[in-house]
Structure formats: C-alpha cells, structure tokens
XYZ file of C-alpha atoms in Angstrom:
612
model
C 0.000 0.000 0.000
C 3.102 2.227 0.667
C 4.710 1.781 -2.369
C 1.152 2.673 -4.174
C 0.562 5.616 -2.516
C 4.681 6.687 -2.988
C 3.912 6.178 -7.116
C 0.577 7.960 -6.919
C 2.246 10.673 -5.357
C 5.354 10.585 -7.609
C 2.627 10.589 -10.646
C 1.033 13.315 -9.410
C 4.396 15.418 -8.341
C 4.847 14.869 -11.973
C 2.090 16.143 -13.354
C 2.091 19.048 -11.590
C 5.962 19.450 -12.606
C 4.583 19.015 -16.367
C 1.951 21.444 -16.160
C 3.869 24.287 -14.130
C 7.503 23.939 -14.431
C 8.136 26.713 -11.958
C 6.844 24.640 -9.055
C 9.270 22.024 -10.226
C 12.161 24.595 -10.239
C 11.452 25.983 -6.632
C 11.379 22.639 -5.495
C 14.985 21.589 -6.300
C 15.517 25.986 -5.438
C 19.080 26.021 -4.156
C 20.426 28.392 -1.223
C 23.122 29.908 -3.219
C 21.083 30.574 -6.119
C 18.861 33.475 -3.731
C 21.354 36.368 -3.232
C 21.414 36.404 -7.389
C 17.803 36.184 -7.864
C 17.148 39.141 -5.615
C 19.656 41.042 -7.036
C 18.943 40.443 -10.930
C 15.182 41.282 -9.884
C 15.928 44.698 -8.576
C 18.317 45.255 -11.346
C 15.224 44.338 -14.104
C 12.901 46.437 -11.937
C 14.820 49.810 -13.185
C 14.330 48.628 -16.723
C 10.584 46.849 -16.206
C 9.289 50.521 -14.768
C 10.036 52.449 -17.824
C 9.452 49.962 -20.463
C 6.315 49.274 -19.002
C 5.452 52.787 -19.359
C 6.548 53.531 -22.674
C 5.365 50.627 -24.052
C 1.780 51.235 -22.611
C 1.559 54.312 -24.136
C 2.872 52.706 -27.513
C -0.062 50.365 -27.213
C -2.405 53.637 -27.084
C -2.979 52.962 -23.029
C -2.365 54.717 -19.871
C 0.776 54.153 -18.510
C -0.018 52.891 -15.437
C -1.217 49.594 -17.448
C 2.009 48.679 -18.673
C 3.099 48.264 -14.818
C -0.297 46.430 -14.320
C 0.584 43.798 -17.275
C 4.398 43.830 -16.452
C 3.188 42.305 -12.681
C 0.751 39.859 -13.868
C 3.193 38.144 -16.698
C 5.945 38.118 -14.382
C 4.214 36.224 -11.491
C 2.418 33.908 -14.363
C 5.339 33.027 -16.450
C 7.180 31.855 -12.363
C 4.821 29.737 -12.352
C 4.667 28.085 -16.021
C 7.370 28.840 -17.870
C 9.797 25.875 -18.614
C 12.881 28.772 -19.145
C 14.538 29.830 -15.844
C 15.462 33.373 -16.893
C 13.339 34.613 -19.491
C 11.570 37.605 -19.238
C 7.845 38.310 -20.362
C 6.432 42.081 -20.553
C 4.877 44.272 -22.538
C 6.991 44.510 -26.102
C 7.663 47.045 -28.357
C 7.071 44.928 -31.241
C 3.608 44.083 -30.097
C 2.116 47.566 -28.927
C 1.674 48.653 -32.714
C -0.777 46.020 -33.239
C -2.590 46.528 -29.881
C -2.831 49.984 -30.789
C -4.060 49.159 -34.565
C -6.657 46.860 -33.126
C -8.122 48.611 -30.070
C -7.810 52.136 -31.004
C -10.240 52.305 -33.554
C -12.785 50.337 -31.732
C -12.142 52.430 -28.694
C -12.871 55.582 -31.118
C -16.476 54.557 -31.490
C -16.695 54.912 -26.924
C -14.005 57.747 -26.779
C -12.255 57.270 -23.829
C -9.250 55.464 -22.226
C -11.637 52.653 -19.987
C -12.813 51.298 -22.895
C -9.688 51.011 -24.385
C -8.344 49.649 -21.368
C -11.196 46.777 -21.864
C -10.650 46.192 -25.142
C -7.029 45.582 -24.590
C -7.572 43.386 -22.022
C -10.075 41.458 -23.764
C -7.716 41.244 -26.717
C -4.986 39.771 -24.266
C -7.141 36.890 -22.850
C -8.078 36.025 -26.541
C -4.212 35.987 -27.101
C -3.988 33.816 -23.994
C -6.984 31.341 -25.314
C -5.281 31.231 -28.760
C -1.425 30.338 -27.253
C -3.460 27.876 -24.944
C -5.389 25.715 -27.777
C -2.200 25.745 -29.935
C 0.307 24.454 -26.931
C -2.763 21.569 -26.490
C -2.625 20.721 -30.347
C 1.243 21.049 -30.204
C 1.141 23.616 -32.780
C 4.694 25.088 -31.902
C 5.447 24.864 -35.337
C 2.983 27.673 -36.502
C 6.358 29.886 -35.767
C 7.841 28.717 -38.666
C 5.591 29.914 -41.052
C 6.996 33.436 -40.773
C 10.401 32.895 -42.671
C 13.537 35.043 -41.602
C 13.587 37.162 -44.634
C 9.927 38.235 -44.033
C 10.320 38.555 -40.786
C 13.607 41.148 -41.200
C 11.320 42.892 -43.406
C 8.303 42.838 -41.120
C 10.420 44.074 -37.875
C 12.194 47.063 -40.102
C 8.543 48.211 -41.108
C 7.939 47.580 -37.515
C 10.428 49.932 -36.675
C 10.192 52.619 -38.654
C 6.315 52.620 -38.102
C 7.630 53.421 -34.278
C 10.013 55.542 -34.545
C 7.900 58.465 -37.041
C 4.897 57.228 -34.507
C 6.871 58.836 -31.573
C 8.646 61.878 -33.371
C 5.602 64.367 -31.947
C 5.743 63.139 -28.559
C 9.665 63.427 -28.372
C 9.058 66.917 -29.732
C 6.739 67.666 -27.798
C 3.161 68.133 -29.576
C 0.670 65.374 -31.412
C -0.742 64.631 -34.474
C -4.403 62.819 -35.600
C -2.633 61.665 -38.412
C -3.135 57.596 -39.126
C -0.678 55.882 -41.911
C 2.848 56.201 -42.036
C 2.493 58.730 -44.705
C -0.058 60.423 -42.958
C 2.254 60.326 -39.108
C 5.101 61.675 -41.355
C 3.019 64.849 -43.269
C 1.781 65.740 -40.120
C 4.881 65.357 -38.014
C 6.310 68.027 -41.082
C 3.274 70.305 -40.728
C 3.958 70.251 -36.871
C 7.166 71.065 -37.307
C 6.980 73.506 -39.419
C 3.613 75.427 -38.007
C 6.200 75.527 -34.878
C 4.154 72.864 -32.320
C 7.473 71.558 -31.128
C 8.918 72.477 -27.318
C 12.554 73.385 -27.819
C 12.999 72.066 -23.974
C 11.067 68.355 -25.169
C 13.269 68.468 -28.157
C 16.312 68.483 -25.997
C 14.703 65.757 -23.434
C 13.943 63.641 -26.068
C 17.112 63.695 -28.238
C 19.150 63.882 -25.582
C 17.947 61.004 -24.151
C 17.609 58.881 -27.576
C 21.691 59.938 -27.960
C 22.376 58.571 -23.847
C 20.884 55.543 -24.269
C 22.429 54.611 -27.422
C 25.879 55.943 -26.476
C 25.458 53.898 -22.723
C 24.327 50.953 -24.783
C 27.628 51.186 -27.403
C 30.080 52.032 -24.573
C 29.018 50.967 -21.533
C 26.959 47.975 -22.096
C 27.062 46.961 -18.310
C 25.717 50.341 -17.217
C 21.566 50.385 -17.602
C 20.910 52.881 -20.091
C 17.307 53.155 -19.437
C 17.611 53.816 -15.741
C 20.309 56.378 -16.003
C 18.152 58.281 -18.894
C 15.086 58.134 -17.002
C 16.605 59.747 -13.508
C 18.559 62.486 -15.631
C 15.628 63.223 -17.244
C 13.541 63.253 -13.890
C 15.911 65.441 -12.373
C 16.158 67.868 -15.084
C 12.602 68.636 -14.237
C 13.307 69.889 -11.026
C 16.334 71.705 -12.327
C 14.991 73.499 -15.152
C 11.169 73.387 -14.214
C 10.028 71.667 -17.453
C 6.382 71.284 -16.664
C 5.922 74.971 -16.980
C 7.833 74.669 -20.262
C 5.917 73.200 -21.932
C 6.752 69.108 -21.488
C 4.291 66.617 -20.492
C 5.001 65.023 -17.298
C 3.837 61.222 -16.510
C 2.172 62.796 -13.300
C 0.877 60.924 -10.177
C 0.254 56.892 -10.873
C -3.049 55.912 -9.338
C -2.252 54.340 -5.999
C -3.168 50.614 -5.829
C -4.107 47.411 -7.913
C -6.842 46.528 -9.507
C -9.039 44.123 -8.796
C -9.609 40.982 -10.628
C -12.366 41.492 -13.377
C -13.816 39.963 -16.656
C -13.740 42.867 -19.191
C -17.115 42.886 -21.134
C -17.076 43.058 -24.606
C -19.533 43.996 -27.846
C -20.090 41.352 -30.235
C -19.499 44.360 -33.109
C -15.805 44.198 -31.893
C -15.547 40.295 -31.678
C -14.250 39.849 -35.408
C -11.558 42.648 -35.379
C -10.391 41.366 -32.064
C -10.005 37.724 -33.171
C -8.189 38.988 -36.445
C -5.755 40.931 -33.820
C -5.227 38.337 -31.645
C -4.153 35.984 -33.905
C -1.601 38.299 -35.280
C -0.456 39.268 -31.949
C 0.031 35.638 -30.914
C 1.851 34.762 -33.954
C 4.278 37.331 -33.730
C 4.576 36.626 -29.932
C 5.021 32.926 -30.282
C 8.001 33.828 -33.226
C 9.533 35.876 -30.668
C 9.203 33.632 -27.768
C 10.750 30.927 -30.040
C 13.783 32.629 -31.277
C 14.495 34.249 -27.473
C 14.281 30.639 -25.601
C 16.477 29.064 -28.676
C 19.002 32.049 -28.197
C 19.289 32.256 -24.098
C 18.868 28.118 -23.836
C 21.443 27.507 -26.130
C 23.932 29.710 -23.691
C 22.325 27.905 -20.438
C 22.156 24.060 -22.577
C 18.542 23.683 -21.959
C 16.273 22.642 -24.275
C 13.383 24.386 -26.122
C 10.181 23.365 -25.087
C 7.949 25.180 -27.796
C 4.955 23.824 -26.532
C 5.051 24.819 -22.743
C 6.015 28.175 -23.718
C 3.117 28.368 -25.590
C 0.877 27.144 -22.469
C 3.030 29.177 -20.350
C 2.654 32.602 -22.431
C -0.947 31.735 -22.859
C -1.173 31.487 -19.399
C 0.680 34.880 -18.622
C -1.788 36.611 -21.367
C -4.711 35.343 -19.532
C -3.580 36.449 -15.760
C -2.875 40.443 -17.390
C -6.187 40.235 -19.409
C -7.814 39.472 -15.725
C -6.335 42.712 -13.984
C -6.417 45.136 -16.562
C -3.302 44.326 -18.712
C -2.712 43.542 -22.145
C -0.763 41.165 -24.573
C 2.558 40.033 -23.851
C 5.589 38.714 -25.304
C 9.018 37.767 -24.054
C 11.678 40.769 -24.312
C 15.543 39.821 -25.658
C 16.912 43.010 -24.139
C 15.164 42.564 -19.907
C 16.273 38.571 -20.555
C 19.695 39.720 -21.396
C 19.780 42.446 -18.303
C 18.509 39.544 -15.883
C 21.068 37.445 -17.313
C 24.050 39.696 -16.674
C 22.728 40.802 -13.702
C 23.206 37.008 -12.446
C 19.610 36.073 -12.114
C 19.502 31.508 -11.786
C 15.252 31.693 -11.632
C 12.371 33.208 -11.944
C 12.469 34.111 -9.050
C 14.387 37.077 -10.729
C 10.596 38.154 -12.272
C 8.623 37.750 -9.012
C 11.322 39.723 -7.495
C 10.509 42.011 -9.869
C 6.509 42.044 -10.040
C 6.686 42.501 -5.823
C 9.164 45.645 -6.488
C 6.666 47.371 -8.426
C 3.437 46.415 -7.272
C 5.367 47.882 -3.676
C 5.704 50.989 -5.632
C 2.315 50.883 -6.521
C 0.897 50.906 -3.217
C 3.625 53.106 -0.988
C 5.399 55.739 -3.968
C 2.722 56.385 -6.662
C 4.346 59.547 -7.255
C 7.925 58.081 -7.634
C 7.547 58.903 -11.734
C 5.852 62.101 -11.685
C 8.462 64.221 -12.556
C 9.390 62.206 -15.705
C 8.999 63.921 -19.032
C 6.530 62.298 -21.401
C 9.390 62.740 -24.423
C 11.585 60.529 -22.548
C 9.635 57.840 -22.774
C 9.433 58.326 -26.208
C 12.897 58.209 -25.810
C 12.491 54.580 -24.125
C 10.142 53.460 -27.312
C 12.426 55.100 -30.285
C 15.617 53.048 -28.815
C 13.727 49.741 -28.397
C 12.311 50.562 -31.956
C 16.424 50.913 -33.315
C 16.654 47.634 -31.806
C 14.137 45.520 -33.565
C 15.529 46.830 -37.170
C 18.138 45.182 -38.468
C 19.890 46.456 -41.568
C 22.893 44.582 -41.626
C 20.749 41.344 -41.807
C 18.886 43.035 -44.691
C 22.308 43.818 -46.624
C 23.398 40.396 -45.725
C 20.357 39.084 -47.993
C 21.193 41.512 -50.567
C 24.420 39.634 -50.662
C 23.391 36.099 -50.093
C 20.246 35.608 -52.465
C 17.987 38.235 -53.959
C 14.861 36.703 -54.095
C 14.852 36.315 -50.014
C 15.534 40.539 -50.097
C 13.112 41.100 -52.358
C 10.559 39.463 -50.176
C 12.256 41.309 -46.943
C 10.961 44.360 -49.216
C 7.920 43.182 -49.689
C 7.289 42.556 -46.264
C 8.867 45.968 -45.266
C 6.449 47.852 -47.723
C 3.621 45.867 -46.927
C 3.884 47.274 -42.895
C 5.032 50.981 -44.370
C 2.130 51.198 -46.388
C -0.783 48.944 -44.976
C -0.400 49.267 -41.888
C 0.909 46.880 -38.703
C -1.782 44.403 -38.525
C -2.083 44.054 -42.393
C 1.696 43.735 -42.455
C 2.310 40.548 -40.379
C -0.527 39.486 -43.040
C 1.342 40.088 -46.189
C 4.784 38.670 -43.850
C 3.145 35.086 -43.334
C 1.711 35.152 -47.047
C 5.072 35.701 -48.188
C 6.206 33.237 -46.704
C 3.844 30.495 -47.430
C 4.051 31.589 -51.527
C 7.693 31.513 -51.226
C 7.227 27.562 -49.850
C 4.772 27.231 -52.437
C 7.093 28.551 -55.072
C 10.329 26.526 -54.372
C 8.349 23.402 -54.472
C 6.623 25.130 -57.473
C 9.925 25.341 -59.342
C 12.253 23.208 -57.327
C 15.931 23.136 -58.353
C 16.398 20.655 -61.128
C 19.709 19.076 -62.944
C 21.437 16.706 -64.845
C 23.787 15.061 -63.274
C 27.925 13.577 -64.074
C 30.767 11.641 -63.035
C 32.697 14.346 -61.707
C 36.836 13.008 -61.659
C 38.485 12.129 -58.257
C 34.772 13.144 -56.536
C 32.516 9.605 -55.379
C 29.230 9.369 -57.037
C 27.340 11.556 -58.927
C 27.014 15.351 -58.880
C 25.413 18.414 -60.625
C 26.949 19.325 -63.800
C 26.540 22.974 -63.255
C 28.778 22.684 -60.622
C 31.443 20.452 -62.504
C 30.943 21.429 -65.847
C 33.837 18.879 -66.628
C 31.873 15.968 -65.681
C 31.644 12.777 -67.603
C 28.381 11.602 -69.036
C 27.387 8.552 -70.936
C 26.099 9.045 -74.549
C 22.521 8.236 -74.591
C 22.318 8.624 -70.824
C 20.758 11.421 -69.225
C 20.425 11.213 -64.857
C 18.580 14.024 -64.262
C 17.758 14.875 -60.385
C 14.597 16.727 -59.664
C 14.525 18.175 -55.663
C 11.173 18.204 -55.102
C 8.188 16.050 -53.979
C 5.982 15.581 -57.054
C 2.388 16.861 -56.512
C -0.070 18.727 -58.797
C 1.565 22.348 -58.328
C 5.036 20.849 -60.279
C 3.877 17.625 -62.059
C 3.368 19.370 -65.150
C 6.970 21.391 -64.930
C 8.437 18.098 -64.072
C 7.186 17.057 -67.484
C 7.999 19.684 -69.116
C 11.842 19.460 -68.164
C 11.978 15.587 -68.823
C 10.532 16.462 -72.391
C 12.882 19.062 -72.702
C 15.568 16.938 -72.414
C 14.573 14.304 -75.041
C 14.440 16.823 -77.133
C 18.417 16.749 -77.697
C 19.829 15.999 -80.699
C 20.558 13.112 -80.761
C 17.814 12.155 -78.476
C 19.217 10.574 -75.033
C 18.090 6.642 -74.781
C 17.141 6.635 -71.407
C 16.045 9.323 -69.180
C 17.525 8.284 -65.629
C 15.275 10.082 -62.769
C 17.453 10.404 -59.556
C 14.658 10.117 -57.339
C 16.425 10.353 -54.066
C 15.267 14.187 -53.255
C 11.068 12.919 -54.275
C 9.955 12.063 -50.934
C 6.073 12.065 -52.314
C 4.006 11.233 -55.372
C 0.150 12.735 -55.168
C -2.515 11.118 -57.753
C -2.076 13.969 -60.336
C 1.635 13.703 -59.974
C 1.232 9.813 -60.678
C -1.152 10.585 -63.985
C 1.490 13.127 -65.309
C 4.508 10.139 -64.706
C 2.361 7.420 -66.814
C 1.430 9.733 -69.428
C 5.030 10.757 -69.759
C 5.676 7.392 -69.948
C 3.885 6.778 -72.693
C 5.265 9.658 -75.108
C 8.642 8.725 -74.356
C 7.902 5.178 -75.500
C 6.410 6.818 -78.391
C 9.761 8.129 -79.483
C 11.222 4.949 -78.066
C 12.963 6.922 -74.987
C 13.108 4.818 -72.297
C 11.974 6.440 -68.808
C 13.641 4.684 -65.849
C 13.587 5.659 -61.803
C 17.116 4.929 -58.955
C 16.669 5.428 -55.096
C 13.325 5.639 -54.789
C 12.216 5.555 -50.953
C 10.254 2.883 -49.850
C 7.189 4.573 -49.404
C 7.446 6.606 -52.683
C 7.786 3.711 -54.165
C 4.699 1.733 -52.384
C 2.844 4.567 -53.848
C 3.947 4.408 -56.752
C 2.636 0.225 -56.453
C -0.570 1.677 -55.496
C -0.862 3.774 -58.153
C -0.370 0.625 -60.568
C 3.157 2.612 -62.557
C 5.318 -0.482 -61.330
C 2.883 -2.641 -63.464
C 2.372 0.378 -66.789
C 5.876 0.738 -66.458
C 7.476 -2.899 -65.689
C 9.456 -3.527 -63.166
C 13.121 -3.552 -64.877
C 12.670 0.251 -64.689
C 13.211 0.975 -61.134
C 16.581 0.341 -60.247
C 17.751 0.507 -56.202
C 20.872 3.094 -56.892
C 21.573 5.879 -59.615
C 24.881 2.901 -59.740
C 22.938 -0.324 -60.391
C 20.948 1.639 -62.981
C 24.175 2.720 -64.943
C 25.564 -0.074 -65.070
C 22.233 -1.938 -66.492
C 22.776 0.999 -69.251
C 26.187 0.592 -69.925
C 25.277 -3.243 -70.168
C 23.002 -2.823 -72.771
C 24.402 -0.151 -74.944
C 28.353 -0.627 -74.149
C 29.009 3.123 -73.730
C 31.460 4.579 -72.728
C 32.000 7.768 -70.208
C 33.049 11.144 -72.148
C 33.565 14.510 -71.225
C 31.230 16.661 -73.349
C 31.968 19.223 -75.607
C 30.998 22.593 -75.055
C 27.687 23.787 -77.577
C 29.067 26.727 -79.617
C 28.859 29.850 -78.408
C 29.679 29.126 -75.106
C 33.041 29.045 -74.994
C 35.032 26.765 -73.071
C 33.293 26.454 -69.787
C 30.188 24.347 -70.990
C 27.970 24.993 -68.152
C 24.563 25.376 -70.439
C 23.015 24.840 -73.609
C 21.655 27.910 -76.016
C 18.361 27.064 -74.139
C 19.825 27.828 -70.626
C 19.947 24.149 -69.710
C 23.297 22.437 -69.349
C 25.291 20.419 -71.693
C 25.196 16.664 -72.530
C 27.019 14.378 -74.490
C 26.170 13.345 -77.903
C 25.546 9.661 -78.390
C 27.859 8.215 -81.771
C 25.538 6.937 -84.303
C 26.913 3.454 -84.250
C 25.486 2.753 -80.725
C 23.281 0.202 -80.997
C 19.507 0.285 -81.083
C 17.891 1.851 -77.777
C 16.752 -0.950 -75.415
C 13.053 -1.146 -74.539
C-alpha cells in the first residue's frame, strides 16, 4: 500500500511538474542561487518601470497599465514557464498592433476605460489562442513566418515606431493615421512651430544617452540612467511649466480581478488581432528561448512556452493588462545581472506592485518625451539592416521578399503587415516546391558518385544517358513542370536513350503527380525513350505500387541506386563515359546549352539500337 501511494504521489508530483515547471524549479531551489535572484530582480525592476510605461503608451494605453501587465506576466510566467530566466512584458514589437486593433474600436466609446477593456479582452483572446495551440502542439505555426519576411516585417515595424513617436519626443501630437499620414503631419507640426525646444532636448538627448550607454558601456543600464537624468532635469529646469508633459501621479493601488465585457461588433476585429499578436509573440518567444537556452544548454520546449505565455496573457487580461511577449533586451539584463530563476521576475513584479501601493508619485516628474525616448531606442533595436544587406548579398529573391514585407507594414499598416509577412512566406514555400531546383547530373573526376553538372561542368556523361535529379516532392503544383523538363531533355539531338530520374530528393508522389509520370511514360515510349527511376524511398515507391506505374511501367525500370541503374545501361548499350563538348557559343566552360539548360554528351551513331 506504501509503495502505491509513494507512485501515486510521484505521478502526481509529476504532473504538476509538467503542467507548471516553476513549481518544479522551486522545489529543487538552491540556497546559493537566492542572493542572485534578488539582485537580478531589482536590477530588471529599473528597466521593467520604464518599459512598461513607454510601451503602454505605444499600445495607445495609460501608462499605469504597462506596470499592471508587467506584474501579472511576471508572477504567471514563475509559475509556467519551462525557461529559468526569461523575461515576459509588454513589447515594443507588439504595442503597434494593440494599438491598430483597439484604437479604432475604442474611437467609437471615446475614452481610455474602454480602451483599457478592449485591450484586455484582446490579451485573454491571445492567452486562449497560445493555450489551444500548446494543447494541439502547434509550436510549429512559428515557422511559417520565414527570416527574410520577418527582417522585413520588424524594419517596417520599426520605422512605423520611430515616425509614430517623433511628436511626442518633440513635444506636440498629431491625428494623423498611416505612415504617410504620421510623417506629413509630423512636417506640418514642425513647421507650423508645435514643437517644445525644452522636449526636443529631453527627447534627443535622451535617444543619444541611451544609445551611447548601450555602445560604450553595455554593463551600465541605459534606461535607468536616462530616465533619472531626465527626472531630475525637471526639477532643475522646471520643465512642466515649459511646456513638457510630465507622466504625473500613478493611481495608488491594484486593480481588482475582473472579466472585461465586450460587444459582439468588436468580436471579429479582435479575433483577427489576436491571432496576429500571438503569432508574432510565439516567433519571438521561439527565437528568445532558442538564443538564451542555447547559452544555459537547456532545451526548447515550444509547446510549454506556448501554455506558459498563454497562461501569462490570460492572468494580465484578468487585472487590466494587455498582450505580452518575451523581451531579448530585460532577458539579457537579468542574465548579466546574475539572475539563476524566476524568481528574478517575481522579485521584480513585488518591487513594483510595492511601488504601486507606498510611492505612486515616484515617476511624476518624468517627461513624457523621454519615454518616447524609451520606445524610439527599443524601436532601433528591432531593425536590423545589416541582416537586410546580408540578404542583398546572399540571395535576392529572399531581399526582395524582406521588401515586400517591409512595404507591406510601411504602407498597410501593422496588422495588415504581419498578413502580407506570413503570405510571403507560405508563396515563397509554395514557389520553391513550385519550381524546385532541377539538374542533370555527371561523373565528376576524383569526386565519389554523382554530382550536378553545373557545378562540374567537366563531368563525364554517358552518350545516350541522361540522370537528371529533380529536388522536389511531385504533386499537382510541379507535375506538369516536371514534365515539361523531362521532355525538354529528349528533345536533344541526338535524343538521349534513357532518361535516368534520380529520385532520391522525391519524398512524395500525389494522384495527379502519378497521372502526369504514366502519361510521360507513354510519349517517351512513343519516341522509343526509355523512362527509368534509382533510389526511390520505400514509401514513394509503395505509392507508386498503389498507383499501378510499377505494373504500366514494368518492373526492370526501377533500379535501387543511380549505380545499379548505370551499369544496367552501360550493359546494354556498351558506352562509354566522355567529357562533353561545349555547344558553340559558349566558350570553353560548358555549363549550359543555347536554351539555358546544361550540356550533354552526344551519343555516336553506331550505338546500338535503344533498349526497350
């Protein structure tokens, strides 16, 4: 009965461990591991304050929100979050498509509350959505946002920000929407003279500290030392009656737990911007955890950081939060700052909610432009242009599609953006296995086996032989350009004997795939062309069995190895390997036919009759 009860309780220990990893961290918590923690929290309190902020008032919210949601996703992520140090919050990249989906609902009620419900409505649909996908293991769904559209999606994303926050950092606002509409009226505002000279100098001066701390003293937080310059320059020079907006008093307290009520008018637009917002947040919680558990050897667990940022979105949309997402930059400060938990984060959450209650007034005096200041940094951060040069360099296609994706959130809008971003990246699947990479292939000298003759032009081939290699699964999308290329090829004069398909890289056949192949077949037998298969995978080829081709085609035509299929040529026809001549006009490299394709050997006209 013991030993039950000790496996029931191990099961259950388990379970629990399973379903909130931060139990089953504090339970094996280690003594040394406290003086860190505590430390690293009240180090990532100086940056969580401001951020929080800023970042609420990127999101279109009162400020005092961001500190509301920074709490709640701190205390939830302790709990279920399989990562020991990273850091959820509100997110720079996120409050542009909080703002594009509440704000114009929140027009229709015209003030701040509803806004504030909205947003916290649109945070527990986040929550339900990373919830259903970590039960239906959809971790995955990250991936369909390639890195090229992403680049191009977070520089839109950033320069959206930055001429977004231009006004405040000078000083004034506009009611302009659109890029091209922020940066006409930003212009006009300038030039009508809106902006404060002593905002200007807040602002910039606190965009150049930050950037200069972060360059040259990297160890030093940035943010913090900004933020109490810029508080004290209040008192100093008396900004408030200059002009510059001041945070002002925080409202003393927490709010209570509540279910924000919602309209079913703003139920679609919601759902639209939730999914977004949870795509881009999963993406981002991906690519942090790979990053910070590759330097700490733990493991990814997509899933549970799905469940546990699902989780976290659900507890701020309760107290009158909004989404979140993990943060590189506060991971990276509790990291150097020595932080071994999360205990680091609830460190953290106590740190401000004690702010909350005992110093309300502890930001009052700091100037509204240097939180802009906060926001244009983080906004820096998320571009990155030497990524989108390095694409320029490495393929042109991928930049082009960073372009796209760039345009499509400089001229659409946020929301629509990360739309055109993840269609970009499912055409550009769509199109490589559209037009997949196809060759013929040689036997290149002193290299094993059999490679692409583009990339050893001096490769010998076997007259009447051509291997081509097609690196695709065959399905209805490429059947017929599969076709097409196989024709093209017995086109040569003299016409090859046998068409050898290296069938390694076709890991499926579909049913119009399968139609396309025995049709093929049969106008190649026509013109007495003989169409023959090597290293077909088992499956493939038990499809192909299914499909009844083994039978239409025989069986001597599938071969196990591009090798044993060779040799069964050279058998029957008695050629012999030859390097090809180059087709005039192409000089001596013969990479490619007139017709862009590349070169084969001719076949001597005493070979004997093709085999069929």
């Amino acid at each position: 009965m013991t030993g039950d009860g000790d496996g029931r309780g191990a099961r259950v220990r388990a379970r629990v461990r399973d379903a909130a990893p931060g139990l089953g961290t504090l339970a094996g918590y280690r003594r040394q591991w406290l003086v860190k923690d505590v430390v690293a929290g009240v180090v990532l309190t100086t940056l969580l304050v401001p951020q929080g902020m800023a970042y609420a008032e990127l999101a279109g919210l009162p400020a005092i929100n961001g500190l509301y949601t920074s709490v709640l996703c701190l205390l939830a992520y302790a709990v279920f979050g399989p990562s020991r140090i990273l850091v959820l919050g509100p997110d720079s990249s996120l409050g542009p498509m909080i703002a594009a989906t509440v704000l114009p609902l929140a027009a229709a009620g015209g003030d701040s509350g509803r806004a504030v419900a909205l947003a916290s409505v649109l945070a527990l649909m986040v929550g339900a959505v990373m919830l259903l996908a970590s039960v239906a293991k959809l971790g995955f769904i990250a991936d369909l946002i390639s890195k090229p559209t992403m680049i191009g999606y977070m520089n839109g994303l950033a320069l959206t920000i930055l001429i977004g926050q231009l006004p405040k950092l000078c000083g004034f606002s506009t009611d302009a929407e659109g890029l091209l509409g922020e940066v006409s009226g930003f212009v006009r505002g300038l030039a009508d003279g809106k902006a404060v000279p002593a905002a200007v100098a807040v602002g910039v001066g606190g965009v150049v500290l930050i950037l200069v701390l972060q360059r040259w003293l990297p160890k030093v937080p940035a943010v913090l030392v900004m933020v109490l310059l810029a508080i004290a320059s209040t008192s100093l020079s008396d900004l408030d009656a200059r002009g510059v907006g001041l945070v002002g008093t925080l409202p003393t307290g927490f709010p209570p737990l509540s279910v924000p009520h919602l309209a079913w008018d703003d139920l679609a637009p919601l759902c639209a911007g939730a999914v977004g917002i949870a795509l881009v947040s999963l993406a981002d919680t991906i690519s942090n955890a790979s990053a910070f558990a590759a330097r700490s050897g733990q493991e990814v667990q997509g899933n549970k950081e799905m469940h546990a940022i699902g989780a976290a979105n659900v507890a701020a949309g309760l107290f009158q939060g909004f989404p979140v997402s993990t943060s590189g930059s506060r991971t990276a400060v509790a990291e150097r700052a020595g932080a071994r938990t999360q205990l680091t984060g609830v460190v953290g959450a106590a740190l401000i909610i004690l702010m909350l209650v005992q110093f309300p007034g502890l930001f009052r005096n700091l100037p509204q432009p240097a939180l802009a200041a906060v926001v244009i940094t983080a906004a820096l951060s998320l571009a990155d242009l030497t990524g989108t040069v390095r694409l320029w360099r490495r393929r042109k296609a991928e930049f082009l599609l960073s372009v796209a994706a760039f345009l499509g959130v400089a001229l659409l809008g946020v929301l629509p953006g990360i739309a055109v971003a993840v269609g970009l990246s499912i055409l550009n699947v769509f199109r490589r296995a559209w037009w997949p990479y196809n060759t013929v292939l040689g036997r290149a000298p002193g290299v094993a086996g059999y490679h692409d003759v583009r990339s050893y032009p001096d490769a010998e081939r076997l007259p009447g032989l051509v291997i081509h290699r097609f690196d695709a699964p065959l399905f209805f999308a490429n059947a017929k350009t599969f076709r097409d290329e196989v024709l093209r090829l017995a086109r040569d004069k003299p016409p090859p004997r046998w068409i050898l398909i290296a069938a390694e890289p076709v890991t499926d056949v579909d049913t119009t795939a399968a139609d396309v192949l025995e049709e093929l077949g049969k106008v190649l037998d026509d013109r007495r062309i003989r169409l023959v298969f090597a290293e077909l995978k088992d499956p493939v080829l038990r499809r192909l069995e299914g499909y009844g081709l083994t039978r239409a085609f025989g069986g001597d035509r599938f071969f196990p190895t591009v090798e044993s299929a060779v040799a069964a040529f050279r058998a029957r026809t008695g050629a012999v390997w030859t390097v090809p001549e180059p087709p005039p006009g192409t000089g001596t490299d013969g990479g490619t036919g007139t017709d862009g394709g590349p070169a084969r050997a001719e076949a001597s006209h005493d070979d004997p009759a093709p085999p069929r």
